[in-house]
PDB file of C-alpha atoms in Angstrom:
ATOM      1  CA  MET A   5     108.859 121.724 116.895  1.00  0.00           C
ATOM      2  CA  MET A   6     109.700 124.195 114.121  1.00  0.00           C
ATOM      3  CA  SER A   7     110.157 122.481 110.782  1.00  0.00           C
ATOM      4  CA  ALA A   8     112.944 123.379 108.397  1.00  0.00           C
ATOM      5  CA  SER A   9     111.663 125.013 105.227  1.00  0.00           C
ATOM      6  CA  LEU A  10     111.529 122.999 102.042  1.00  0.00           C
ATOM      7  CA  ALA A  11     114.134 125.340 100.546  1.00  0.00           C
ATOM      8  CA  THR A  12     116.467 124.631 103.463  1.00  0.00           C
ATOM      9  CA  LEU A  13     115.751 120.915 103.110  1.00  0.00           C
ATOM     10  CA  HIS A  14     116.653 120.966  99.416  1.00  0.00           C
ATOM     11  CA  GLU A  15     119.983 122.684 100.164  1.00  0.00           C
ATOM     12  CA  TYR A  16     120.759 120.314 103.022  1.00  0.00           C
ATOM     13  CA  SER A  17     119.726 117.274 100.978  1.00  0.00           C
ATOM     14  CA  ALA A  18     121.949 118.363  98.085  1.00  0.00           C
ATOM     15  CA  THR A  19     124.938 118.391 100.450  1.00  0.00           C
ATOM     16  CA  LEU A  20     124.074 114.935 101.745  1.00  0.00           C
ATOM     17  CA  ARG A  21     123.528 113.576  98.237  1.00  0.00           C
ATOM     18  CA  ASP A  22     126.973 114.793  97.196  1.00  0.00           C
ATOM     19  CA  GLU A  23     128.505 113.030 100.202  1.00  0.00           C
ATOM     20  CA  VAL A  24     126.590 109.834  99.446  1.00  0.00           C
ATOM     21  CA  ASP A  25     127.488 109.914  95.745  1.00  0.00           C
ATOM     22  CA  GLN A  26     131.178 110.314  96.546  1.00  0.00           C
ATOM     23  CA  ALA A  27     131.037 107.394  98.984  1.00  0.00           C
ATOM     24  CA  LEU A  28     129.103 105.221  96.507  1.00  0.00           C
ATOM     25  CA  ASP A  29     131.696 105.949  93.854  1.00  0.00           C
ATOM     26  CA  ARG A  30     134.430 104.775  96.228  1.00  0.00           C
ATOM     27  CA  TYR A  31     132.516 101.609  97.085  1.00  0.00           C
ATOM     28  CA  CYS A  32     132.133 100.831  93.366  1.00  0.00           C
ATOM     29  CA  GLY A  33     135.835 100.081  93.160  1.00  0.00           C
ATOM     30  CA  PHE A  34     135.661  96.272  93.089  1.00  0.00           C
ATOM     31  CA  GLY A  35     139.268  95.763  92.071  1.00  0.00           C
ATOM     32  CA  ASP A  36     140.735  92.897  90.051  1.00  0.00           C
ATOM     33  CA  GLY A  37     138.394  90.029  89.324  1.00  0.00           C
ATOM     34  CA  CYS A  38     135.221  91.957  88.529  1.00  0.00           C
ATOM     35  CA  PRO A  39     134.453  91.839  84.777  1.00  0.00           C
ATOM     36  CA  GLU A  40     134.501  95.267  83.176  1.00  0.00           C
ATOM     37  CA  ARG A  41     131.009  94.978  81.675  1.00  0.00           C
ATOM     38  CA  LEU A  42     129.535  93.885  85.023  1.00  0.00           C
ATOM     39  CA  GLU A  43     131.183  96.780  86.859  1.00  0.00           C
ATOM     40  CA  ALA A  44     129.971  99.192  84.186  1.00  0.00           C
ATOM     41  CA  ALA A  45     126.395  97.963  84.658  1.00  0.00           C
ATOM     42  CA  ILE A  46     126.686  98.290  88.432  1.00  0.00           C
ATOM     43  CA  ARG A  47     127.975 101.836  88.179  1.00  0.00           C
ATOM     44  CA  TYR A  48     125.391 102.752  85.543  1.00  0.00           C
ATOM     45  CA  SER A  49     122.524 101.835  87.851  1.00  0.00           C
ATOM     46  CA  LEU A  50     123.940 102.723  91.257  1.00  0.00           C
ATOM     47  CA  LEU A  51     125.341 106.133  90.304  1.00  0.00           C
ATOM     48  CA  ALA A  52     122.388 107.201  88.153  1.00  0.00           C
ATOM     49  CA  PRO A  53     120.993 110.577  89.282  1.00  0.00           C
ATOM     50  CA  GLY A  54     118.323 110.072  91.915  1.00  0.00           C
ATOM     51  CA  LYS A  55     116.716 111.394  95.091  1.00  0.00           C
ATOM     52  CA  ARG A  56     118.851 109.127  97.330  1.00  0.00           C
ATOM     53  CA  LEU A  57     115.903 109.097  99.734  1.00  0.00           C
ATOM     54  CA  ARG A  58     116.956 106.018 101.685  1.00  0.00           C
ATOM     55  CA  PRO A  59     120.584 106.990 102.375  1.00  0.00           C
ATOM     56  CA  LEU A  60     119.417 110.503 103.266  1.00  0.00           C
ATOM     57  CA  LEU A  61     117.054 108.978 105.813  1.00  0.00           C
ATOM     58  CA  THR A  62     119.929 106.995 107.294  1.00  0.00           C
ATOM     59  CA  LEU A  63     122.148 110.062 107.671  1.00  0.00           C
ATOM     60  CA  MET A  64     119.294 112.229 108.964  1.00  0.00           C
ATOM     61  CA  ALA A  65     118.345 109.572 111.517  1.00  0.00           C
ATOM     62  CA  ALA A  66     121.902 109.498 112.852  1.00  0.00           C
ATOM     63  CA  GLU A  67     121.883 113.288 113.249  1.00  0.00           C
ATOM     64  CA  THR A  68     118.407 113.223 114.779  1.00  0.00           C
ATOM     65  CA  CYS A  69     119.808 110.862 117.427  1.00  0.00           C
ATOM     66  CA  GLY A  70     122.621 113.314 118.163  1.00  0.00           C
ATOM     67  CA  SER A  71     125.439 111.695 116.198  1.00  0.00           C
ATOM     68  CA  ASN A  72     127.786 112.772 113.422  1.00  0.00           C
ATOM     69  CA  ARG A  73     126.270 111.495 110.190  1.00  0.00           C
ATOM     70  CA  VAL A  74     129.654 110.226 108.990  1.00  0.00           C
ATOM     71  CA  LYS A  75     129.238 107.270 111.340  1.00  0.00           C
ATOM     72  CA  ALA A  76     126.202 106.121 109.380  1.00  0.00           C
ATOM     73  CA  MET A  77     127.694 106.435 105.877  1.00  0.00           C
ATOM     74  CA  PRO A  78     128.426 102.692 105.410  1.00  0.00           C
ATOM     75  CA  ALA A  79     124.798 101.874 106.168  1.00  0.00           C
ATOM     76  CA  ALA A  80     123.592 104.759 103.987  1.00  0.00           C
ATOM     77  CA  CYS A  81     125.501 103.416 101.002  1.00  0.00           C
ATOM     78  CA  ALA A  82     124.401  99.858 101.723  1.00  0.00           C
ATOM     79  CA  VAL A  83     120.691 100.725 101.674  1.00  0.00           C
ATOM     80  CA  GLU A  84     121.132 102.575  98.382  1.00  0.00           C
ATOM     81  CA  MET A  85     122.824  99.497  96.924  1.00  0.00           C
ATOM     82  CA  ILE A  86     119.919  97.309  98.032  1.00  0.00           C
ATOM     83  CA  HIS A  87     117.530  99.845  96.521  1.00  0.00           C
ATOM     84  CA  ALA A  88     119.450  99.951  93.236  1.00  0.00           C
ATOM     85  CA  TYR A  89     119.525  96.154  93.053  1.00  0.00           C
ATOM     86  CA  SER A  90     115.774  96.005  93.645  1.00  0.00           C
ATOM     87  CA  LEU A  91     115.123  98.543  90.880  1.00  0.00           C
ATOM     88  CA  ILE A  92     117.296  96.651  88.402  1.00  0.00           C
ATOM     89  CA  HIS A  93     115.380  93.439  89.073  1.00  0.00           C
ATOM     90  CA  ASP A  94     112.004  95.200  89.308  1.00  0.00           C
ATOM     91  CA  ASP A  95     112.483  96.610  85.794  1.00  0.00           C
ATOM     92  CA  LEU A  96     113.221  93.215  84.207  1.00  0.00           C
ATOM     93  CA  PRO A  97     110.823  91.780  81.598  1.00  0.00           C
ATOM     94  CA  ALA A  98     109.811  89.002  84.019  1.00  0.00           C
ATOM     95  CA  MET A  99     108.863  91.581  86.653  1.00  0.00           C
ATOM     96  CA  ASP A 100     107.478  95.069  85.846  1.00  0.00           C
ATOM     97  CA  ASP A 101     108.999  95.146  82.332  1.00  0.00           C
ATOM     98  CA  ASP A 102     110.105  98.789  82.276  1.00  0.00           C
ATOM     99  CA  ASP A 103     112.429 100.344  79.734  1.00  0.00           C
ATOM    100  CA  LEU A 104     112.945 103.722  81.434  1.00  0.00           C
ATOM    101  CA  ARG A 105     114.314 104.494  84.891  1.00  0.00           C
ATOM    102  CA  ARG A 106     115.382 107.912  86.193  1.00  0.00           C
ATOM    103  CA  GLY A 107     115.087 109.291  82.674  1.00  0.00           C
ATOM    104  CA  ARG A 108     117.465 106.732  81.185  1.00  0.00           C
ATOM    105  CA  PRO A 109     117.194 103.245  79.670  1.00  0.00           C
ATOM    106  CA  THR A 110     116.878 100.611  82.376  1.00  0.00           C
ATOM    107  CA  CYS A 111     119.888  98.421  83.092  1.00  0.00           C
ATOM    108  CA  HIS A 112     118.723  95.479  80.986  1.00  0.00           C
ATOM    109  CA  LYS A 113     118.056  97.844  78.083  1.00  0.00           C
ATOM    110  CA  ALA A 114     121.417  99.601  78.360  1.00  0.00           C
ATOM    111  CA  PHE A 115     123.323  96.319  78.739  1.00  0.00           C
ATOM    112  CA  ASP A 116     121.437  93.019  78.528  1.00  0.00           C
ATOM    113  CA  GLU A 117     119.134  90.982  80.726  1.00  0.00           C
ATOM    114  CA  ALA A 118     121.747  88.581  82.098  1.00  0.00           C
ATOM    115  CA  THR A 119     124.172  91.371  82.946  1.00  0.00           C
ATOM    116  CA  ALA A 120     121.391  93.299  84.695  1.00  0.00           C
ATOM    117  CA  ILE A 121     120.501  90.293  86.860  1.00  0.00           C
ATOM    118  CA  LEU A 122     124.140  89.797  87.838  1.00  0.00           C
ATOM    119  CA  ALA A 123     124.597  93.512  88.567  1.00  0.00           C
ATOM    120  CA  GLY A 124     121.689  93.310  91.001  1.00  0.00           C
ATOM    121  CA  ASP A 125     123.128  90.176  92.606  1.00  0.00           C
ATOM    122  CA  ALA A 126     126.496  91.878  93.055  1.00  0.00           C
ATOM    123  CA  LEU A 127     124.955  94.980  94.645  1.00  0.00           C
ATOM    124  CA  LEU A 128     123.062  92.872  97.185  1.00  0.00           C
ATOM    125  CA  ALA A 129     126.241  91.093  98.245  1.00  0.00           C
ATOM    126  CA  ARG A 130     128.285  94.298  98.279  1.00  0.00           C
ATOM    127  CA  ALA A 131     125.778  96.017 100.561  1.00  0.00           C
ATOM    128  CA  LEU A 132     126.200  93.406 103.291  1.00  0.00           C
ATOM    129  CA  GLU A 133     129.981  93.454 102.869  1.00  0.00           C
ATOM    130  CA  ILE A 134     130.077  97.233 103.373  1.00  0.00           C
ATOM    131  CA  VAL A 135     128.005  97.094 106.555  1.00  0.00           C
ATOM    132  CA  ALA A 136     130.039  94.193 107.955  1.00  0.00           C
ATOM    133  CA  ASP A 137     133.307  96.067 107.371  1.00  0.00           C
ATOM    134  CA  GLY A 138     132.015  99.560 108.149  1.00  0.00           C
ATOM    135  CA  TYR A 139     131.800  99.485 111.951  1.00  0.00           C
ATOM    136  CA  GLN A 140     134.529  98.809 114.490  1.00  0.00           C
ATOM    137  CA  ASP A 141     131.993  97.709 117.085  1.00  0.00           C
ATOM    138  CA  PRO A 142     131.136  94.092 116.151  1.00  0.00           C
ATOM    139  CA  VAL A 143     127.741  94.368 117.861  1.00  0.00           C
ATOM    140  CA  VAL A 144     126.765  97.343 115.680  1.00  0.00           C
ATOM    141  CA  ALA A 145     128.090  95.605 112.548  1.00  0.00           C
ATOM    142  CA  ALA A 146     126.255  92.354 113.276  1.00  0.00           C
ATOM    143  CA  ARG A 147     122.987  94.055 114.200  1.00  0.00           C
ATOM    144  CA  SER A 148     123.144  96.263 111.124  1.00  0.00           C
ATOM    145  CA  CYS A 149     123.786  93.277 108.833  1.00  0.00           C
ATOM    146  CA  ARG A 150     120.887  91.385 110.359  1.00  0.00           C
ATOM    147  CA  GLU A 151     118.514  94.351 110.059  1.00  0.00           C
ATOM    148  CA  LEU A 152     119.488  94.970 106.435  1.00  0.00           C
ATOM    149  CA  ALA A 153     119.283  91.317 105.401  1.00  0.00           C
ATOM    150  CA  LYS A 154     115.858  90.889 107.010  1.00  0.00           C
ATOM    151  CA  ALA A 155     114.487  94.069 105.395  1.00  0.00           C
ATOM    152  CA  ALA A 156     115.696  92.865 101.981  1.00  0.00           C
ATOM    153  CA  GLY A 157     114.435  89.317 102.439  1.00  0.00           C
ATOM    154  CA  ALA A 158     111.475  87.030 101.922  1.00  0.00           C
ATOM    155  CA  THR A 159     109.272  88.534 104.645  1.00  0.00           C
ATOM    156  CA  ALA A 160     109.907  92.130 103.606  1.00  0.00           C
ATOM    157  CA  LEU A 161     111.195  93.585 100.297  1.00  0.00           C
ATOM    158  CA  VAL A 162     111.303  90.349  98.298  1.00  0.00           C
ATOM    159  CA  GLY A 163     108.093  89.027  99.852  1.00  0.00           C
ATOM    160  CA  GLY A 164     106.292  92.261  99.045  1.00  0.00           C
ATOM    161  CA  GLN A 165     107.520  92.062  95.471  1.00  0.00           C
ATOM    162  CA  ALA A 166     106.338  88.458  95.194  1.00  0.00           C
ATOM    163  CA  ASP A 167     102.867  89.323  96.459  1.00  0.00           C
ATOM    164  CA  ASP A 168     102.776  92.354  94.193  1.00  0.00           C
ATOM    165  CA  LEU A 169     103.453  90.152  91.172  1.00  0.00           C
ATOM    166  CA  ASN A 170     100.869  87.594  92.278  1.00  0.00           C
ATOM    167  CA  GLU A 171      98.111  89.970  93.345  1.00  0.00           C
ATOM    168  CA  GLN A 172      98.638  93.216  91.428  1.00  0.00           C
ATOM    169  CA  PHE A 173      96.165  92.320  88.693  1.00  0.00           C
ATOM    170  CA  GLY A 174      93.713  90.518  90.972  1.00  0.00           C
ATOM    171  CA  SER A 175      90.651  91.639  92.881  1.00  0.00           C
ATOM    172  CA  GLY A 176      92.407  92.612  96.106  1.00  0.00           C
ATOM    173  CA  ASP A 177      91.383  95.378  98.468  1.00  0.00           C
ATOM    174  CA  VAL A 178      93.207  98.357  99.923  1.00  0.00           C
ATOM    175  CA  GLU A 179      94.335  96.433 103.030  1.00  0.00           C
ATOM    176  CA  MET A 180      96.100  93.899 100.858  1.00  0.00           C
ATOM    177  CA  LEU A 181      97.696  96.712  98.877  1.00  0.00           C
ATOM    178  CA  LYS A 182      98.918  98.331 102.104  1.00  0.00           C
ATOM    179  CA  ALA A 183     100.357  95.008 103.270  1.00  0.00           C
ATOM    180  CA  ILE A 184     102.286  94.673 100.009  1.00  0.00           C
ATOM    181  CA  HIS A 185     103.702  98.173 100.139  1.00  0.00           C
ATOM    182  CA  ARG A 186     104.637  98.008 103.819  1.00  0.00           C
ATOM    183  CA  ARG A 187     107.068  95.341 102.698  1.00  0.00           C
ATOM    184  CA  LYS A 188     107.954  96.275  99.125  1.00  0.00           C
ATOM    185  CA  THR A 189     108.557  99.983  99.786  1.00  0.00           C
ATOM    186  CA  GLY A 190     108.200 100.511 103.521  1.00  0.00           C
ATOM    187  CA  ALA A 191     110.642  97.887 104.771  1.00  0.00           C
ATOM    188  CA  MET A 192     113.672  99.547 103.203  1.00  0.00           C
ATOM    189  CA  ILE A 193     112.561 103.017 104.290  1.00  0.00           C
ATOM    190  CA  CYS A 194     112.165 101.822 107.887  1.00  0.00           C
ATOM    191  CA  VAL A 195     115.475  99.975 107.952  1.00  0.00           C
ATOM    192  CA  SER A 196     117.242 103.051 106.564  1.00  0.00           C
ATOM    193  CA  LEU A 197     116.131 104.990 109.624  1.00  0.00           C
ATOM    194  CA  ARG A 198     116.852 102.162 112.054  1.00  0.00           C
ATOM    195  CA  LEU A 199     120.377 101.727 110.683  1.00  0.00           C
ATOM    196  CA  GLY A 200     121.093 105.420 111.154  1.00  0.00           C
ATOM    197  CA  ALA A 201     119.862 105.248 114.728  1.00  0.00           C
ATOM    198  CA  ILE A 202     121.877 102.080 115.430  1.00  0.00           C
ATOM    199  CA  ALA A 203     125.042 103.688 114.047  1.00  0.00           C
ATOM    200  CA  ALA A 204     124.385 106.635 116.364  1.00  0.00           C
ATOM    201  CA  GLY A 205     124.090 104.373 119.408  1.00  0.00           C
ATOM    202  CA  ALA A 206     120.417 105.244 119.945  1.00  0.00           C
ATOM    203  CA  GLY A 207     118.258 103.467 122.493  1.00  0.00           C
ATOM    204  CA  ASP A 208     115.350 101.189 121.687  1.00  0.00           C
ATOM    205  CA  GLN A 209     112.759 103.942 122.221  1.00  0.00           C
ATOM    206  CA  GLN A 210     114.406 106.246 119.685  1.00  0.00           C
ATOM    207  CA  VAL A 211     114.748 103.402 117.198  1.00  0.00           C
ATOM    208  CA  ALA A 212     111.045 102.609 117.631  1.00  0.00           C
ATOM    209  CA  GLN A 213     109.985 106.242 117.148  1.00  0.00           C
ATOM    210  CA  LEU A 214     112.017 106.539 113.953  1.00  0.00           C
ATOM    211  CA  ASN A 215     110.628 103.228 112.743  1.00  0.00           C
ATOM    212  CA  LEU A 216     107.075 104.526 113.258  1.00  0.00           C
ATOM    213  CA  TYR A 217     107.972 107.643 111.276  1.00  0.00           C
ATOM    214  CA  GLY A 218     109.331 105.370 108.540  1.00  0.00           C
ATOM    215  CA  GLU A 219     106.211 103.214 108.410  1.00  0.00           C
ATOM    216  CA  GLN A 220     104.041 106.258 107.862  1.00  0.00           C
ATOM    217  CA  ILE A 221     106.176 108.077 105.301  1.00  0.00           C
ATOM    218  CA  GLY A 222     106.741 104.782 103.481  1.00  0.00           C
ATOM    219  CA  LEU A 223     103.044 104.224 102.942  1.00  0.00           C
ATOM    220  CA  ALA A 224     102.483 107.894 102.106  1.00  0.00           C
ATOM    221  CA  PHE A 225     105.341 107.712  99.585  1.00  0.00           C
ATOM    222  CA  GLN A 226     103.645 104.823  97.785  1.00  0.00           C
ATOM    223  CA  ILE A 227     100.242 106.518  97.760  1.00  0.00           C
ATOM    224  CA  VAL A 228     101.798 109.650  96.263  1.00  0.00           C
ATOM    225  CA  ASP A 229     103.682 107.459  93.785  1.00  0.00           C
ATOM    226  CA  ASP A 230     100.382 105.951  92.654  1.00  0.00           C
ATOM    227  CA  LEU A 231      98.854 109.413  92.359  1.00  0.00           C
ATOM    228  CA  LEU A 232     101.783 110.554  90.238  1.00  0.00           C
ATOM    229  CA  ASP A 233     101.456 107.519  87.983  1.00  0.00           C
ATOM    230  CA  TYR A 234      97.756 108.311  87.685  1.00  0.00           C
ATOM    231  CA  ALA A 235      98.183 111.975  86.749  1.00  0.00           C
ATOM    232  CA  GLY A 236     101.858 112.926  86.911  1.00  0.00           C
ATOM    233  CA  ASP A 237     104.209 114.565  84.434  1.00  0.00           C
ATOM    234  CA  GLU A 238     106.295 112.000  82.545  1.00  0.00           C
ATOM    235  CA  ALA A 239     109.182 114.403  81.917  1.00  0.00           C
ATOM    236  CA  ALA A 240     109.393 115.337  85.603  1.00  0.00           C
ATOM    237  CA  LEU A 241     109.118 111.728  86.752  1.00  0.00           C
ATOM    238  CA  GLY A 242     111.648 110.337  84.293  1.00  0.00           C
ATOM    239  CA  LYS A 243     109.492 107.265  83.633  1.00  0.00           C
ATOM    240  CA  ARG A 244     106.270 106.323  81.903  1.00  0.00           C
ATOM    241  CA  VAL A 245     103.027 107.433  83.564  1.00  0.00           C
ATOM    242  CA  GLY A 246      99.621 105.800  83.371  1.00  0.00           C
ATOM    243  CA  LYS A 247     101.278 102.402  82.970  1.00  0.00           C
ATOM    244  CA  ASP A 248      99.705 100.900  86.096  1.00  0.00           C
ATOM    245  CA  ALA A 249      96.168 101.870  85.144  1.00  0.00           C
ATOM    246  CA  GLN A 250      96.651 100.667  81.577  1.00  0.00           C
ATOM    247  CA  ARG A 251      97.747  97.258  82.844  1.00  0.00           C
ATOM    248  CA  GLY A 252      94.901  97.008  85.366  1.00  0.00           C
ATOM    249  CA  LYS A 253      97.298  97.034  88.320  1.00  0.00           C
ATOM    250  CA  LEU A 254      95.961  97.619  91.827  1.00  0.00           C
ATOM    251  CA  THR A 255      96.619 101.191  92.967  1.00  0.00           C
ATOM    252  CA  TYR A 256      95.299 103.462  95.704  1.00  0.00           C
ATOM    253  CA  PRO A 257      93.499 105.844  93.305  1.00  0.00           C
ATOM    254  CA  GLY A 258      91.989 102.860  91.528  1.00  0.00           C
ATOM    255  CA  LEU A 259      90.699 101.329  94.779  1.00  0.00           C
ATOM    256  CA  ILE A 260      89.690 104.330  96.894  1.00  0.00           C
ATOM    257  CA  GLY A 261      89.730 107.260  94.487  1.00  0.00           C
ATOM    258  CA  VAL A 262      92.020 110.246  94.066  1.00  0.00           C
ATOM    259  CA  GLU A 263      90.600 112.416  96.856  1.00  0.00           C
ATOM    260  CA  GLU A 264      90.604 109.669  99.494  1.00  0.00           C
ATOM    261  CA  SER A 265      94.141 108.701  98.457  1.00  0.00           C
ATOM    262  CA  ARG A 266      95.277 112.277  99.011  1.00  0.00           C
ATOM    263  CA  ARG A 267      93.466 112.422 102.364  1.00  0.00           C
ATOM    264  CA  GLN A 268      95.154 109.237 103.560  1.00  0.00           C
ATOM    265  CA  ALA A 269      98.570 110.493 102.457  1.00  0.00           C
ATOM    266  CA  GLU A 270      98.022 113.735 104.382  1.00  0.00           C
ATOM    267  CA  SER A 271      96.945 111.813 107.496  1.00  0.00           C
ATOM    268  CA  LEU A 272     100.003 109.574 107.334  1.00  0.00           C
ATOM    269  CA  ILE A 273     102.370 112.530 107.002  1.00  0.00           C
ATOM    270  CA  ALA A 274     100.727 114.242 109.989  1.00  0.00           C
ATOM    271  CA  GLY A 275     101.256 111.074 112.019  1.00  0.00           C
ATOM    272  CA  ALA A 276     104.869 110.825 110.879  1.00  0.00           C
ATOM    273  CA  LYS A 277     105.574 114.348 112.078  1.00  0.00           C
ATOM    274  CA  GLN A 278     103.953 113.593 115.435  1.00  0.00           C
ATOM    275  CA  SER A 279     106.271 110.618 115.968  1.00  0.00           C
ATOM    276  CA  LEU A 280     109.265 113.009 115.874  1.00  0.00           C
ATOM    277  CA  VAL A 281     108.130 115.343 118.668  1.00  0.00           C
ATOM    278  CA  ASP A 282     110.438 113.889 121.340  1.00  0.00           C
ATOM    279  CA  PHE A 283     113.513 114.602 119.209  1.00  0.00           C
ATOM    280  CA  GLY A 284     112.875 118.340 119.194  1.00  0.00           C
ATOM    281  CA  GLU A 285     114.719 120.529 116.703  1.00  0.00           C
ATOM    282  CA  ARG A 286     117.141 117.725 115.786  1.00  0.00           C
ATOM    283  CA  ALA A 287     114.296 116.219 113.747  1.00  0.00           C
ATOM    284  CA  ASN A 288     113.535 119.378 111.739  1.00  0.00           C
ATOM    285  CA  HIS A 289     114.932 117.964 108.513  1.00  0.00           C
ATOM    286  CA  LEU A 290     113.021 114.698 108.878  1.00  0.00           C
ATOM    287  CA  GLU A 291     109.843 116.678 109.441  1.00  0.00           C
ATOM    288  CA  ALA A 292     110.475 118.771 106.335  1.00  0.00           C
ATOM    289  CA  LEU A 293     111.248 115.619 104.376  1.00  0.00           C
ATOM    290  CA  ALA A 294     107.859 114.180 105.334  1.00  0.00           C
ATOM    291  CA  GLN A 295     106.203 117.306 103.943  1.00  0.00           C
ATOM    292  CA  TYR A 296     108.254 117.027 100.753  1.00  0.00           C
ATOM    293  CA  ILE A 297     107.099 113.426 100.251  1.00  0.00           C
ATOM    294  CA  LEU A 298     103.513 114.659 100.377  1.00  0.00           C
ATOM    295  CA  GLU A 299     104.093 117.526  97.952  1.00  0.00           C
ATOM    296  CA  ARG A 300     106.584 115.983  95.510  1.00  0.00           C
ATOM    297  CA  ASN A 301     105.924 115.903  91.764  1.00  0.00           C
ATOM    298  CA  HIS A 302     108.670 113.496  90.766  1.00  0.00           C
TER     299      HIS A 302
END
């Protein structure tokens, strides 16, 4: 399989991001009944400039399975809404207590804490509404809603966040850290890919292969994230660096060292690429994206 170049990936991703941003803007139209300040907070967080990694994965997965990516746009927007909600809540004083996100004040800093909590709540509900209404086939709609709700729930995203809060300053080991991040970060990455495949009408084998790819890039993404927090550029990242180490939080570099962290990230990305072999050239962009995750600096 011949991978797309990173330059080609960046151009392709820019096109997809524009499509996603336009769709997100449309979905932000709540109509009468939504308080203006609440809608402003929702738009502030959801439409903030970002990589849009999860919706891109959804659209790429649909194309990798031989479908038009337009079919997967409702799911793509829904996963970005779940992601935005999780970031709003993650930044709150009771959680990670961050005041900067994507180079801007976090939602609770730009508005207030109560409004930020409600904005996150609204995004979670809106995501499920969009998926439920986005597919004519009721089987696809129901399966997509179930997949998304489970990935965002107590055994996945929320459970990983809970364990992170409980264990992040403890004496845990790298296996515990992996278990946390498979849920906190990896669950939403995997479901993004599965939803794209489901929208494309893919079979169970293709869904499983894309899920394996997601598991590996999800863990690699978190390892690289920890490396960037350890020695990244604050201006490029758009958030504070060194915060985790200063607070004594468990990280991959802190547990296994910088070099071993890099080695594990490289091994995971190699495995992710291998899981795409059966898709042939249709998976070129996913393969290039895996390489980007390894090499990113923001």
